C-alpha cells in the first residue's frame, strides 16, 4: 500500500532501504551531504573527489555510470557493485553519482526516499543563484501542506434559496424534454461568429447562474449609470430569452448594436473572428463593471463576472543559461491561445480519410499544452539581462499556469502567416481533444517541480487535484476558409451534445463533436460541471418582464 | 589507405559517442522511472481512452456509408421547427426606426451607423492586422485599434 497524497505517490521503500534507514537514523545521508554539487541546469552530482578521477574500485573503469556506496564511500561501476554488496554486509544502498538517485544493489533498482530528496533539494536551492531568498525556490518540507483550499464557488453557484421565483416548468410549449436554455440564434448577416460565442458564454455555468440569479438587474443598472449602453444588460436580456422556454430562434439585434458601439473598430458587416469577439465581449463586461465599482483593480483580483469566471494567472520563468538564475513574473489571462503542435501543415493532407491507427503527425490538445509549457530557448538575438551575471545572456523561458480559472477557454491558433508571401492561411489539421481534461501537468507546481528533477516535496501552493479536473461543455468549430468560413457551437447539456448552428438546434452524437475541427474549447471545473447538470431543470421567471415577449430591437 | 592512427581515432570517437548515447539513455530511463514510481503520469489510461474514442469517431465520420449528420441539409430542428436561410423576423432598427428583417440587420445597421468601409487596401490591411493581433494577443495587453 502506498501512502498517497493528492499530488504524487509516496513510494514505499524497499526492504533494504527501510532497514538501512532504521539502522542509521538521522545520519543516513551524512556521508554525502557535503558532496553534492548542482549545476545551473539543476543537475545534482556527487562530487566528492575533486582532484582524482572517480574510478571503480574493482576494475578501475571511469567511464559510464558509477555508484557511490553510502556506507564506505567507495565507488563501483554497475557490473561490480554487486560484488561489493555481497562481500560487505550492510552496504546495500548506493547513489548514482551522475544523477543523485538512490540505488538498491540487492533489488537492482532505483529507489526513492523523501528524506534524501530533501537533502538534494536543499543543495539545489543553496547552489543556485538567488539561494533560499528567491521566491522561486521556496518550498516546504514534505509532510506539511498548505491548508488553503480555493473557494470553488466564488459565490456563483446557482443559489436556489435566493432565487425566490424558481419554478419547475411543465409547460408543453417549453418542450421540456429538452434542457432549458437551448434556443437558436438568428444570423443577422455573417454573425455566426457572434452567435457561436454567445451560445458558449450563456451556457458557461458561472455566467448562466449569474444571470439566472438576477445578479445584473437592468433597471438598477440604468438608474445607476444613466447610460443606455450596457453589454451586461443585453446579455442578461438574451439569457432571459434563452431560458424563457420559448424555442423559436431569438434575434440578438440589440446586443449587436451595443457591441458595435463598444468595439467600433470591429463594427463592420463581414465575418469576424470568434476569438476576437470573445475577448471583446469580456473586455466590454469588465469595463462596465469597473466603471460602476470605480475600481482601478487589475485583472488579477477583479470581481466582474467576466473575470471571476475566466480569469487565471500565468507564470513565466526566465532562466539564465549560464548561471541558472531565474526571474519569475505573473500575468493574468482570460484564455490561453495555443499554437498547434505539429509542423506538418500541408493542407493537402487535411481532407484525406484517416485510418484509426494512423499516428503520424497527429495533433492533440495535450501536445499543444505541452508545447505551451515547454522550456523554450530564446534565440541569441534575444539575450536578456541576467541580474546575477550582470550581463546580457542567453536564456530560456517557460510558461506555466499558476492559478486555473473556473472556466477554461482554450483557443487553437489556426492561422498561419507566411511573412515571405505576406498572406495568411488557415490550418485545417485535425486536433484531438478530450472531454475530460486534467490540467495538473501544466500547473506551475508541476512545471517547477519537474525543473527540480521531480524530487519529492510539497510546493508552497500545491492545489488539490480536484480543482485541476475539467469537463468540456462547449466547442466552437470552424469550417471553411479563413475569411469566409462558418462557425457552429456544440453544447453539452446533461451529457447530451447539441449542435447550435445559428437558428438550427439539433442533437448530435458525441462522435461528431470529437471529429470536428475545433477552434475554441470551453472547459469548466468538474465540480461546477456536476453541479450545473443537477441545477438545469429550473427556470427563472421575472415578475417585471414577460419572458415570452420577443425583444429583438427593443430597448 | 587509412593508417593505424586514423583507425584509432575512429574507434575513439565512436567510443565517446557510445558513452554519450548511453548517458542520455540512462538519463531518460531514470527520469521516467521516477515519474512512474511517484505516480506523476497517472492519467495515461484515461488519455489513451480519449485518443481511441477520437480515432473511432473520425473513422465513422469519414466512412461514406454512414449518413453523416453534418452533411445533411436540415429539415426540422429538434423542436420541430424549420427556418429560412435568411431570418425573416421583422423588427424596428433601434438606430433609425425602420423595419428590418433580422437576416439583413447587420448590413443595414452598418450603413445606418455610418460605418461603411469600402473594399480597399485599407480594408484588407485591417483584416491582416486583425489576424496578426489574434496571434500576438497573448504577448501583450489587449488594446483597441485607434
Tab-separated table of C-alpha atoms in Angstrom, chain A residues 33 73 93 152 185 187 189 224 232 321 419 470 490 496 514:
chain	number	residue	atom	x	y	z
A	33	UNK	CA	25.524	15.755	2.496
A	73	UNK	CA	32.078	5.943	0.181
A	93	UNK	CA	22.395	1.244	-0.735
A	152	UNK	CA	-14.633	26.758	-5.731
A	185	UNK	CA	-29.984	32.470	-32.511
A	187	UNK	CA	-27.987	35.079	-38.060
A	189	UNK	CA	-25.841	38.711	-41.702
A	224	UNK	CA	-27.100	53.899	-11.669
A	232	UNK	CA	-24.304	43.074	-19.474
A	321	UNK	CA	21.560	29.551	-19.271
A	419	UNK	CA	5.924	36.545	-43.902
A	470	UNK	CA	-12.143	19.889	-16.057
A	490	UNK	CA	-21.568	22.204	-29.880
A	496	UNK	CA	-26.136	15.075	-24.473
A	514	UNK	CA	-14.899	14.593	-31.308
